[in-house]
XYZ file of C-alpha atoms in Angstrom:
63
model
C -2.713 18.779 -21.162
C -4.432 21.786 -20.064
C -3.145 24.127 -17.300
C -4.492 24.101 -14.247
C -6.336 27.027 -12.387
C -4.672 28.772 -9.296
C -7.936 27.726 -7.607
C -7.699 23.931 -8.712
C -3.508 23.954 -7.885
C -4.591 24.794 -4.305
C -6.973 22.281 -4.088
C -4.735 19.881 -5.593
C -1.960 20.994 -3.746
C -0.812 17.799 -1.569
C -1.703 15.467 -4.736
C 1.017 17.579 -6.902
C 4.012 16.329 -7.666
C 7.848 18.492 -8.237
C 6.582 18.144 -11.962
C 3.095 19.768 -11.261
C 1.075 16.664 -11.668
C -1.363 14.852 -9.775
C 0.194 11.654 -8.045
C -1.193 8.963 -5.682
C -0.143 6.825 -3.531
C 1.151 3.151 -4.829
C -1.740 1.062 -3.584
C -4.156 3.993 -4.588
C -2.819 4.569 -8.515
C -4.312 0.726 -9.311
C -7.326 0.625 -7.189
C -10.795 1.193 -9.160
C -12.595 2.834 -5.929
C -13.261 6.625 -6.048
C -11.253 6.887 -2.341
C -8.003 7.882 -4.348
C -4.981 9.144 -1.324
C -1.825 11.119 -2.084
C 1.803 9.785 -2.646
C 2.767 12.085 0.259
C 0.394 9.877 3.009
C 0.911 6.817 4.266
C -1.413 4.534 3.835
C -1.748 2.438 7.250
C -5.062 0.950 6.505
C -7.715 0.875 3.685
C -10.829 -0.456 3.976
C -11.295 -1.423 0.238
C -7.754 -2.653 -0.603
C -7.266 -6.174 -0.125
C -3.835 -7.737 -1.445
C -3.224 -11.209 -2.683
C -1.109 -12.502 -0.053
C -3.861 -10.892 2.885
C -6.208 -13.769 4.358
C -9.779 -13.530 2.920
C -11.913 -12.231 5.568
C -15.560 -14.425 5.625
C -18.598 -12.755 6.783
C -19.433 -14.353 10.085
C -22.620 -15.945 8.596
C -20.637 -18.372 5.941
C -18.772 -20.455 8.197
């Protein structure tokens, strides 16, 4: 793996972990969507992440 530049580590700097690699959070590391957060927020609500157990929201013109 190639080193990082002192630009990109302070960039990068609340996605690094004590190891010097880039971490997200949990929900974030499995989700396909570009909107990637870092294991050091918490996540109170995303938009695109819908779990399993969650209710299905219907668009108000299906019922």
């Amino acid at each position: 793996m190639p080193r990082m530049s002192k630009k990109l580590k302070k960039e990068l700097a609340f996605f690094l972990n004590d190891r010097g690699r880039r971490s997200y959070n949990g929900l974030c590391r499995k989700c396909q969507h570009e909107c990637k957060q870092s294991f050091r927020a918490a996540i109170i609500d995303c938009p695109r992440y819908l779990s399993k157990r969650a209710k299905r929201r219907t668009p108000p013109n299906e019922l």
